[in-house]
PDB file of C-alpha atoms and ligand atoms in Angstrom:
ATOM      1  CA  UNK A   1     144.882 152.167  33.187  1.00 90.00           C
ATOM      2  CA  UNK A   2     144.867 153.893  36.550  1.00 96.00           C
ATOM      3  CA  UNK A   3     143.900 150.737  38.192  1.00 98.00           C
ATOM      4  CA  UNK A   4     144.638 147.181  37.198  1.00 98.00           C
ATOM      5  CA  UNK A   5     143.680 144.299  39.416  1.00 98.00           C
ATOM      6  CA  UNK A   6     144.120 140.477  38.501  1.00 98.00           C
ATOM      7  CA  UNK A   7     143.247 137.641  40.614  1.00 98.00           C
ATOM      8  CA  UNK A   8     143.426 139.819  43.853  1.00 98.00           C
ATOM      9  CA  UNK A   9     142.932 137.638  46.873  1.00 98.00           C
ATOM     10  CA  UNK A  10     143.242 138.477  50.461  1.00 98.00           C
ATOM     11  CA  UNK A  11     142.313 136.553  53.726  1.00 97.00           C
ATOM     12  CA  UNK A  12     142.326 138.211  57.015  1.00 95.00           C
ATOM     13  CA  UNK A  13     144.167 136.539  59.862  1.00 92.00           C
ATOM     14  CA  UNK A  14     141.870 133.712  60.968  1.00 88.00           C
ATOM     15  CA  UNK A  15     141.380 132.564  57.258  1.00 82.00           C
ATOM     16  CA  UNK A  16     138.362 134.422  56.107  1.00 85.00           C
ATOM     17  CA  UNK A  17     138.728 135.059  52.316  1.00 92.00           C
ATOM     18  CA  UNK A  18     137.608 138.705  52.076  1.00 97.00           C
ATOM     19  CA  UNK A  19     138.806 138.865  48.511  1.00 98.00           C
ATOM     20  CA  UNK A  20     138.510 135.842  46.296  1.00 97.00           C
ATOM     21  CA  UNK A  21     140.085 136.929  42.971  1.00 97.00           C
ATOM     22  CA  UNK A  22     139.090 140.378  41.878  1.00 98.00           C
ATOM     23  CA  UNK A  23     139.842 141.516  38.425  1.00 98.00           C
ATOM     24  CA  UNK A  24     139.245 144.981  37.751  1.00 98.00           C
ATOM     25  CA  UNK A  25     140.420 147.771  35.275  1.00 98.00           C
ATOM     26  CA  UNK A  26     139.658 151.376  35.777  1.00 98.00           C
ATOM     27  CA  UNK A  27     140.906 153.993  33.081  1.00 98.00           C
ATOM     28  CA  UNK A  28     142.056 157.484  33.985  1.00 97.00           C
ATOM     29  CA  UNK A  29     139.281 159.884  34.538  1.00 96.00           C
ATOM     30  CA  UNK A  30     136.579 157.344  35.064  1.00 97.00           C
ATOM     31  CA  UNK A  31     134.272 157.652  38.223  1.00 98.00           C
ATOM     32  CA  UNK A  32     133.401 154.159  39.354  1.00 98.00           C
ATOM     33  CA  UNK A  33     130.845 153.061  42.174  1.00 98.00           C
ATOM     34  CA  UNK A  34     131.445 149.820  44.018  1.00 98.00           C
ATOM     35  CA  UNK A  35     128.309 148.388  45.149  1.00 98.00           C
ATOM     36  CA  UNK A  36     127.726 145.158  47.271  1.00 97.00           C
ATOM     37  CA  UNK A  37     126.139 143.669  50.487  1.00 96.00           C
ATOM     38  CA  UNK A  38     127.903 144.099  53.967  1.00 95.00           C
ATOM     39  CA  UNK A  39     130.985 141.995  54.038  1.00 96.00           C
ATOM     40  CA  UNK A  40     131.524 141.912  50.322  1.00 97.00           C
ATOM     41  CA  UNK A  41     134.996 142.984  50.542  1.00 97.00           C
ATOM     42  CA  UNK A  42     134.618 146.582  49.296  1.00 98.00           C
ATOM     43  CA  UNK A  43     136.545 148.237  52.140  1.00 97.00           C
ATOM     44  CA  UNK A  44     139.109 145.415  52.034  1.00 97.00           C
ATOM     45  CA  UNK A  45     139.636 146.120  48.275  1.00 98.00           C
ATOM     46  CA  UNK A  46     140.021 149.907  48.966  1.00 97.00           C
ATOM     47  CA  UNK A  47     142.619 149.341  51.600  1.00 97.00           C
ATOM     48  CA  UNK A  48     144.718 147.415  48.942  1.00 97.00           C
ATOM     49  CA  UNK A  49     144.885 150.566  46.620  1.00 97.00           C
ATOM     50  CA  UNK A  50     147.744 152.234  48.481  1.00 93.00           C
ATOM     51  CA  UNK A  51     149.209 149.061  50.000  1.00 95.00           C
ATOM     52  CA  UNK A  52     147.502 149.486  53.594  1.00 95.00           C
ATOM     53  CA  UNK A  53     146.688 145.685  52.979  1.00 96.00           C
ATOM     54  CA  UNK A  54     148.718 143.408  50.790  1.00 96.00           C
ATOM     55  CA  UNK A  55     146.994 140.433  49.186  1.00 96.00           C
ATOM     56  CA  UNK A  56     147.983 137.988  46.530  1.00 97.00           C
ATOM     57  CA  UNK A  57     147.793 138.550  42.835  1.00 97.00           C
ATOM     58  CA  UNK A  58     148.544 141.397  40.620  1.00 97.00           C
ATOM     59  CA  UNK A  59     147.693 145.052  41.428  1.00 98.00           C
ATOM     60  CA  UNK A  60     148.915 148.292  39.626  1.00 98.00           C
ATOM     61  CA  UNK A  61     147.581 151.520  40.804  1.00 97.00           C
ATOM     62  CA  UNK A  62     148.344 154.922  39.435  1.00 94.00           C
ATOM     63  CA  UNK A  63     151.164 153.489  37.133  1.00 93.00           C
ATOM     64  CA  UNK A  64     152.862 151.562  39.999  1.00 96.00           C
ATOM     65  CA  UNK A  65     152.843 147.933  41.170  1.00 97.00           C
ATOM     66  CA  UNK A  66     151.611 147.927  44.719  1.00 97.00           C
ATOM     67  CA  UNK A  67     154.648 146.747  46.298  1.00 95.00           C
ATOM     68  CA  UNK A  68     156.825 147.806  49.330  1.00 95.00           C
ATOM     69  CA  UNK A  69     159.397 149.937  47.492  1.00 96.00           C
ATOM     70  CA  UNK A  70     156.564 152.056  45.953  1.00 97.00           C
ATOM     71  CA  UNK A  71     154.320 152.509  49.061  1.00 95.00           C
ATOM     72  CA  UNK A  72     155.498 156.126  49.761  1.00 92.00           C
ATOM     73  CA  UNK A  73     154.986 157.194  46.136  1.00 93.00           C
ATOM     74  CA  UNK A  74     151.467 155.390  46.039  1.00 95.00           C
ATOM     75  CA  UNK A  75     150.360 157.045  49.175  1.00 91.00           C
ATOM     76  CA  UNK A  76     151.105 160.355  47.430  1.00 91.00           C
ATOM     77  CA  UNK A  77     149.279 159.381  44.110  1.00 95.00           C
ATOM     78  CA  UNK A  78     146.173 157.480  45.616  1.00 96.00           C
ATOM     79  CA  UNK A  79     143.889 159.394  48.125  1.00 95.00           C
ATOM     80  CA  UNK A  80     141.929 157.102  50.442  1.00 97.00           C
ATOM     81  CA  UNK A  81     139.051 158.702  52.387  1.00 96.00           C
ATOM     82  CA  UNK A  82     137.918 156.429  55.323  1.00 96.00           C
ATOM     83  CA  UNK A  83     134.204 156.008  56.038  1.00 93.00           C
ATOM     84  CA  UNK A  84     134.847 157.565  59.382  1.00 94.00           C
ATOM     85  CA  UNK A  85     136.476 161.071  59.152  1.00 95.00           C
ATOM     86  CA  UNK A  86     137.772 160.536  62.763  1.00 94.00           C
ATOM     87  CA  UNK A  87     139.973 157.752  61.437  1.00 94.00           C
ATOM     88  CA  UNK A  88     141.749 160.433  59.160  1.00 95.00           C
ATOM     89  CA  UNK A  89     141.759 163.525  61.298  1.00 97.00           C
ATOM     90  CA  UNK A  90     144.270 163.626  64.288  1.00 96.00           C
ATOM     91  CA  UNK A  91     145.751 167.144  64.453  1.00 97.00           C
ATOM     92  CA  UNK A  92     144.425 170.019  66.652  1.00 97.00           C
ATOM     93  CA  UNK A  93     143.482 172.086  63.664  1.00 98.00           C
ATOM     94  CA  UNK A  94     141.956 171.794  60.402  1.00 98.00           C
ATOM     95  CA  UNK A  95     145.021 173.598  58.685  1.00 98.00           C
ATOM     96  CA  UNK A  96     147.379 171.078  60.271  1.00 98.00           C
ATOM     97  CA  UNK A  97     145.434 168.020  59.296  1.00 98.00           C
ATOM     98  CA  UNK A  98     145.318 169.093  55.599  1.00 98.00           C
ATOM     99  CA  UNK A  99     148.933 170.324  55.642  1.00 98.00           C
ATOM    100  CA  UNK A 100     150.247 167.096  57.096  1.00 97.00           C
ATOM    101  CA  UNK A 101     150.362 165.081  53.669  1.00 95.00           C
ATOM    102  CA  UNK A 102     151.898 167.936  51.569  1.00 95.00           C
ATOM    103  CA  UNK A 103     154.340 168.773  54.156  1.00 95.00           C
ATOM    104  CA  UNK A 104     155.456 165.206  54.447  1.00 92.00           C
ATOM    105  CA  UNK A 105     155.909 165.095  50.519  1.00 89.00           C
ATOM    106  CA  UNK A 106     158.225 168.156  50.788  1.00 91.00           C
ATOM    107  CA  UNK A 107     155.763 170.394  48.917  1.00 90.00           C
ATOM    108  CA  UNK A 108     157.120 173.930  48.502  1.00 92.00           C
ATOM    109  CA  UNK A 109     154.054 176.087  49.320  1.00 94.00           C
ATOM    110  CA  UNK A 110     152.132 174.032  51.683  1.00 96.00           C
ATOM    111  CA  UNK A 111     149.844 176.986  52.916  1.00 96.00           C
ATOM    112  CA  UNK A 112     148.716 177.386  49.378  1.00 96.00           C
ATOM    113  CA  UNK A 113     147.987 173.871  48.852  1.00 95.00           C
ATOM    114  CA  UNK A 114     145.995 173.810  52.050  1.00 97.00           C
ATOM    115  CA  UNK A 115     143.884 176.834  50.996  1.00 97.00           C
ATOM    116  CA  UNK A 116     143.299 175.115  47.619  1.00 95.00           C
ATOM    117  CA  UNK A 117     142.171 171.838  49.160  1.00 95.00           C
ATOM    118  CA  UNK A 118     139.947 173.706  51.587  1.00 97.00           C
ATOM    119  CA  UNK A 119     138.478 175.888  48.868  1.00 95.00           C
ATOM    120  CA  UNK A 120     137.758 172.623  46.771  1.00 93.00           C
ATOM    121  CA  UNK A 121     135.575 171.287  49.607  1.00 94.00           C
ATOM    122  CA  UNK A 122     134.064 174.675  50.266  1.00 93.00           C
ATOM    123  CA  UNK A 123     135.619 175.013  53.690  1.00 95.00           C
ATOM    124  CA  UNK A 124     137.608 178.209  52.818  1.00 95.00           C
ATOM    125  CA  UNK A 125     139.074 179.843  55.970  1.00 94.00           C
ATOM    126  CA  UNK A 126     138.508 176.655  58.245  1.00 97.00           C
ATOM    127  CA  UNK A 127     142.205 176.457  58.857  1.00 97.00           C
ATOM    128  CA  UNK A 128     142.169 177.441  62.496  1.00 97.00           C
ATOM    129  CA  UNK A 129     139.048 175.252  63.408  1.00 98.00           C
ATOM    130  CA  UNK A 130     139.245 172.106  65.603  1.00 97.00           C
ATOM    131  CA  UNK A 131     138.161 169.001  63.659  1.00 97.00           C
ATOM    132  CA  UNK A 132     136.376 167.659  66.665  1.00 94.00           C
ATOM    133  CA  UNK A 133     134.090 170.813  66.911  1.00 96.00           C
ATOM    134  CA  UNK A 134     132.729 170.410  63.363  1.00 96.00           C
ATOM    135  CA  UNK A 135     129.689 168.782  62.329  1.00 93.00           C
ATOM    136  CA  UNK A 136     129.894 165.256  60.402  1.00 91.00           C
ATOM    137  CA  UNK A 137     129.433 166.749  56.997  1.00 92.00           C
ATOM    138  CA  UNK A 138     132.245 169.181  57.594  1.00 95.00           C
ATOM    139  CA  UNK A 139     134.502 166.642  58.986  1.00 95.00           C
ATOM    140  CA  UNK A 140     134.043 164.426  56.095  1.00 94.00           C
ATOM    141  CA  UNK A 141     134.848 167.386  53.821  1.00 95.00           C
ATOM    142  CA  UNK A 142     138.075 168.031  55.953  1.00 97.00           C
ATOM    143  CA  UNK A 143     138.987 164.324  55.598  1.00 96.00           C
ATOM    144  CA  UNK A 144     138.555 164.798  51.649  1.00 96.00           C
ATOM    145  CA  UNK A 145     140.608 167.941  51.793  1.00 96.00           C
ATOM    146  CA  UNK A 146     143.425 166.081  53.450  1.00 97.00           C
ATOM    147  CA  UNK A 147     143.884 163.611  50.562  1.00 95.00           C
ATOM    148  CA  UNK A 148     143.062 166.393  47.914  1.00 95.00           C
ATOM    149  CA  UNK A 149     145.895 168.444  49.370  1.00 96.00           C
ATOM    150  CA  UNK A 150     148.271 165.725  47.831  1.00 94.00           C
ATOM    151  CA  UNK A 151     146.583 166.168  44.421  1.00 93.00           C
ATOM    152  CA  UNK A 152     146.176 162.341  43.933  1.00 95.00           C
ATOM    153  CA  UNK A 153     145.706 160.761  40.538  1.00 95.00           C
ATOM    154  CA  UNK A 154     143.199 158.519  42.174  1.00 97.00           C
ATOM    155  CA  UNK A 155     140.693 159.278  44.894  1.00 97.00           C
ATOM    156  CA  UNK A 156     138.970 156.542  46.715  1.00 97.00           C
ATOM    157  CA  UNK A 157     136.019 157.039  49.181  1.00 97.00           C
ATOM    158  CA  UNK A 158     134.545 154.650  51.465  1.00 97.00           C
ATOM    159  CA  UNK A 159     130.804 155.342  51.806  1.00 96.00           C
ATOM    160  CA  UNK A 160     131.160 159.063  51.690  1.00 94.00           C
ATOM    161  CA  UNK A 161     127.389 159.947  51.949  1.00 94.00           C
ATOM    162  CA  UNK A 162     126.921 157.790  55.133  1.00 92.00           C
ATOM    163  CA  UNK A 163     125.174 159.705  58.077  1.00 86.00           C
ATOM    164  CA  UNK A 164     125.216 162.925  56.018  1.00 90.00           C
ATOM    165  CA  UNK A 165     121.754 164.934  55.973  1.00 90.00           C
ATOM    166  CA  UNK A 166     120.248 165.549  52.530  1.00 92.00           C
ATOM    167  CA  UNK A 167     121.769 169.017  52.162  1.00 92.00           C
ATOM    168  CA  UNK A 168     125.403 167.736  53.205  1.00 90.00           C
ATOM    169  CA  UNK A 169     124.844 164.888  50.772  1.00 93.00           C
ATOM    170  CA  UNK A 170     123.965 167.096  47.881  1.00 94.00           C
ATOM    171  CA  UNK A 171     126.924 169.441  48.668  1.00 92.00           C
ATOM    172  CA  UNK A 172     129.193 166.463  48.850  1.00 93.00           C
ATOM    173  CA  UNK A 173     127.930 165.443  45.485  1.00 95.00           C
ATOM    174  CA  UNK A 174     128.535 168.636  43.843  1.00 94.00           C
ATOM    175  CA  UNK A 175     132.137 168.831  45.250  1.00 93.00           C
ATOM    176  CA  UNK A 176     132.901 165.384  44.039  1.00 94.00           C
ATOM    177  CA  UNK A 177     131.583 165.993  40.667  1.00 95.00           C
ATOM    178  CA  UNK A 178     133.945 168.894  40.115  1.00 92.00           C
ATOM    179  CA  UNK A 179     136.973 166.942  41.226  1.00 91.00           C
ATOM    180  CA  UNK A 180     139.383 166.041  38.459  1.00 88.00           C
ATOM    181  CA  UNK A 181     141.023 162.890  39.789  1.00 91.00           C
ATOM    182  CA  UNK A 182     139.765 159.318  38.835  1.00 96.00           C
ATOM    183  CA  UNK A 183     137.334 158.373  41.569  1.00 97.00           C
ATOM    184  CA  UNK A 184     136.296 154.992  43.117  1.00 98.00           C
ATOM    185  CA  UNK A 185     133.336 155.287  45.538  1.00 98.00           C
ATOM    186  CA  UNK A 186     132.016 152.445  47.637  1.00 97.00           C
ATOM    187  CA  UNK A 187     128.469 153.167  48.825  1.00 96.00           C
ATOM    188  CA  UNK A 188     125.246 151.620  49.939  1.00 95.00           C
ATOM    189  CA  UNK A 189     123.380 154.934  48.541  1.00 95.00           C
ATOM    190  CA  UNK A 190     122.521 153.712  45.088  1.00 96.00           C
ATOM    191  CA  UNK A 191     121.261 157.178  43.971  1.00 95.00           C
ATOM    192  CA  UNK A 192     124.583 158.749  45.173  1.00 96.00           C
ATOM    193  CA  UNK A 193     126.291 156.272  42.834  1.00 97.00           C
ATOM    194  CA  UNK A 194     123.781 156.829  40.001  1.00 96.00           C
ATOM    195  CA  UNK A 195     124.373 160.736  40.140  1.00 96.00           C
ATOM    196  CA  UNK A 196     128.101 160.573  40.423  1.00 97.00           C
ATOM    197  CA  UNK A 197     129.187 157.595  38.741  1.00 98.00           C
ATOM    198  CA  UNK A 198     128.597 156.575  34.890  1.00 97.00           C
ATOM    199  CA  UNK A 199     130.022 153.051  35.831  1.00 98.00           C
ATOM    200  CA  UNK A 200     129.249 150.644  38.599  1.00 98.00           C
ATOM    201  CA  UNK A 201     131.010 147.482  39.767  1.00 98.00           C
ATOM    202  CA  UNK A 202     129.082 145.037  42.122  1.00 98.00           C
ATOM    203  CA  UNK A 203     131.186 142.968  44.496  1.00 98.00           C
ATOM    204  CA  UNK A 204     129.897 140.115  46.338  1.00 97.00           C
ATOM    205  CA  UNK A 205     131.867 137.510  48.490  1.00 97.00           C
ATOM    206  CA  UNK A 206     135.093 138.976  47.457  1.00 98.00           C
ATOM    207  CA  UNK A 207     134.695 138.954  43.578  1.00 98.00           C
ATOM    208  CA  UNK A 208     133.477 141.382  40.903  1.00 98.00           C
ATOM    209  CA  UNK A 209     129.996 139.785  39.839  1.00 98.00           C
ATOM    210  CA  UNK A 210     128.668 142.741  37.652  1.00 98.00           C
ATOM    211  CA  UNK A 211     130.333 145.722  35.883  1.00 98.00           C
ATOM    212  CA  UNK A 212     128.675 148.262  33.489  1.00 98.00           C
ATOM    213  CA  UNK A 213     126.963 151.338  33.144  1.00 98.00           C
ATOM    214  CA  UNK A 214     125.235 152.462  36.378  1.00 98.00           C
ATOM    215  CA  UNK A 215     121.979 153.111  34.848  1.00 97.00           C
ATOM    216  CA  UNK A 216     121.722 149.788  33.267  1.00 97.00           C
ATOM    217  CA  UNK A 217     122.734 147.937  36.513  1.00 97.00           C
ATOM    218  CA  UNK A 218     120.372 149.850  38.594  1.00 96.00           C
ATOM    219  CA  UNK A 219     117.464 149.160  36.103  1.00 96.00           C
ATOM    220  CA  UNK A 220     118.073 145.497  36.679  1.00 96.00           C
ATOM    221  CA  UNK A 221     115.877 144.496  39.455  1.00 95.00           C
ATOM    222  CA  UNK A 222     116.758 140.763  39.310  1.00 96.00           C
ATOM    223  CA  UNK A 223     120.511 141.650  39.641  1.00 97.00           C
ATOM    224  CA  UNK A 224     119.946 144.088  42.461  1.00 96.00           C
ATOM    225  CA  UNK A 225     117.800 141.605  44.433  1.00 95.00           C
ATOM    226  CA  UNK A 226     120.423 138.956  43.968  1.00 96.00           C
ATOM    227  CA  UNK A 227     123.028 141.055  45.719  1.00 96.00           C
ATOM    228  CA  UNK A 228     120.697 142.473  48.371  1.00 94.00           C
ATOM    229  CA  UNK A 229     120.818 146.100  46.745  1.00 95.00           C
ATOM    230  CA  UNK A 230     117.750 148.006  46.860  1.00 92.00           C
ATOM    231  CA  UNK A 231     116.606 151.364  45.464  1.00 91.00           C
ATOM    232  CA  UNK A 232     114.496 153.532  47.557  1.00 86.00           C
ATOM    233  CA  UNK A 233     110.887 152.524  47.084  1.00 81.00           C
ATOM    234  CA  UNK A 234     109.556 155.779  46.070  1.00 71.00           C
ATOM    235  CA  UNK A 235     111.911 155.808  43.215  1.00 58.00           C
ATOM    236  CA  UNK A 236     110.928 152.320  42.193  1.00 58.00           C
ATOM    237  CA  UNK A 237     107.297 153.402  42.361  1.00 57.00           C
ATOM    238  CA  UNK A 238     107.842 156.446  40.073  1.00 58.00           C
ATOM    239  CA  UNK A 239     109.945 154.573  37.504  1.00 57.00           C
ATOM    240  CA  UNK A 240     107.390 151.785  37.226  1.00 56.00           C
ATOM    241  CA  UNK A 241     104.399 154.196  36.876  1.00 53.00           C
ATOM    242  CA  UNK A 242     106.062 156.550  34.344  1.00 49.00           C
TER     243      UNK A 242
HETATM  244  N1  ATP B 301     140.067 143.257  60.572  1.00 62.86           N
HETATM  245  C1  ATP B 301     139.408 142.228  60.056  1.00 62.86           C
HETATM  246  N2  ATP B 301     139.747 140.935  60.597  1.00 62.86           N
HETATM  247  C2  ATP B 301     138.897 140.052  60.252  1.00 62.86           C
HETATM  248  N3  ATP B 301     138.007 139.921  59.327  1.00 62.86           N
HETATM  249  C3  ATP B 301     137.781 141.115  58.745  1.00 62.86           C
HETATM  250  C4  ATP B 301     138.296 142.316  59.100  1.00 62.86           C
HETATM  251  N4  ATP B 301     137.729 143.326  58.501  1.00 62.86           N
HETATM  252  C5  ATP B 301     136.818 142.769  57.618  1.00 62.86           C
HETATM  253  N5  ATP B 301     136.775 141.395  57.708  1.00 62.86           N
HETATM  254  C6  ATP B 301     135.911 140.574  57.130  1.00 62.86           C
HETATM  255  O1  ATP B 301     136.044 140.535  55.804  1.00 62.86           O
HETATM  256  C7  ATP B 301     134.960 140.570  54.980  1.00 62.86           C
HETATM  257  C8  ATP B 301     134.906 141.707  54.005  1.00 62.86           C
HETATM  258  O2  ATP B 301     134.807 142.932  54.985  1.00 62.86           O
HETATM  259  P1  ATP B 301     134.864 144.248  54.163  1.00 62.86           P
HETATM  260  O3  ATP B 301     134.951 145.427  55.418  1.00 62.86           O
HETATM  261  O4  ATP B 301     135.819 144.512  53.016  1.00 62.86           O
HETATM  262  O5  ATP B 301     133.287 144.534  53.732  1.00 62.86           O
HETATM  263  P2  ATP B 301     132.504 145.701  53.015  1.00 62.86           P
HETATM  264  O6  ATP B 301     132.079 145.353  51.754  1.00 62.86           O
HETATM  265  O7  ATP B 301     133.220 146.992  53.011  1.00 62.86           O
HETATM  266  O8  ATP B 301     131.234 145.721  53.991  1.00 62.86           O
HETATM  267  P3  ATP B 301     130.421 146.797  54.588  1.00 62.86           P
HETATM  268  O9  ATP B 301     129.175 147.232  53.433  1.00 62.86           O
HETATM  269  O10 ATP B 301     129.719 146.380  55.694  1.00 62.86           O
HETATM  270  O11 ATP B 301     131.351 148.099  54.750  1.00 62.86           O
HETATM  271  C9  ATP B 301     133.778 140.326  56.094  1.00 62.86           C
HETATM  272  O12 ATP B 301     133.346 139.016  55.960  1.00 62.86           O
HETATM  273  C10 ATP B 301     134.425 140.947  57.185  1.00 62.86           C
HETATM  274  O13 ATP B 301     133.735 140.136  58.477  1.00 62.86           O
HETATM  275 MG1   MG B 302     133.082 148.714  54.132  1.00 62.86          MG
END
């Protein structure tokens, strides 16, 4: 198992139970979408996977229990891509941002790692560019490159298609489809989930309320309605008339 959570609970200071007993297993190589309404706990769950937040219960990721002594190793094995690339990029150039992780790990040939990660997100040659002068879609790809440069076993992305135009969204899908790591993606973009992930988990009020093949879950109108999930209307129309 690349991920094993049992009874994972977390309350933010102030007492709000954001995770209320999450049980989840993800095997190596799976691509899993995590859907759910605003406030369901999706981001909170993601932040547990490399120990940025620490809840109660059992959590093992990439072969390691998520406990303090393992945090350094976990941050190498688990790549977290935040929803806002500006939370991830903080160096003057793209090259330095992508080099930061591998340099910290003591990797031998950092420039080769950087070139490889930028090529994977189709930003070859962007090393000298300033992140703040890139478009949103490009910044998101740089953010993904910063974690790919660590060659993570598990790649976790929070709403990767948010605020991308259709072409950038399509390019991102193609990039993610070629990535070898186990993938966990939270999204409100149900079609993005359907194209990328064979499996979907629905989180609501801090618990897993559904888990199964993406196609089956997205075809269950009652289930979607119950958790405030909605397919684009035109797609509904074409599926009901065909
Ligand atoms: N830093 C925080 N302090 C206090 N409460 C928080 C904090 N971050 C999130 N919460 C609360 O925890 C719950 C879960 O939030 P979380 O961000 O995990 O939801 P989400 O499923 O990612 O939602 P969204 O779809 O809007 O991104 C929400 O009720 C939210 O108000
Ligand atoms: Mg969120």
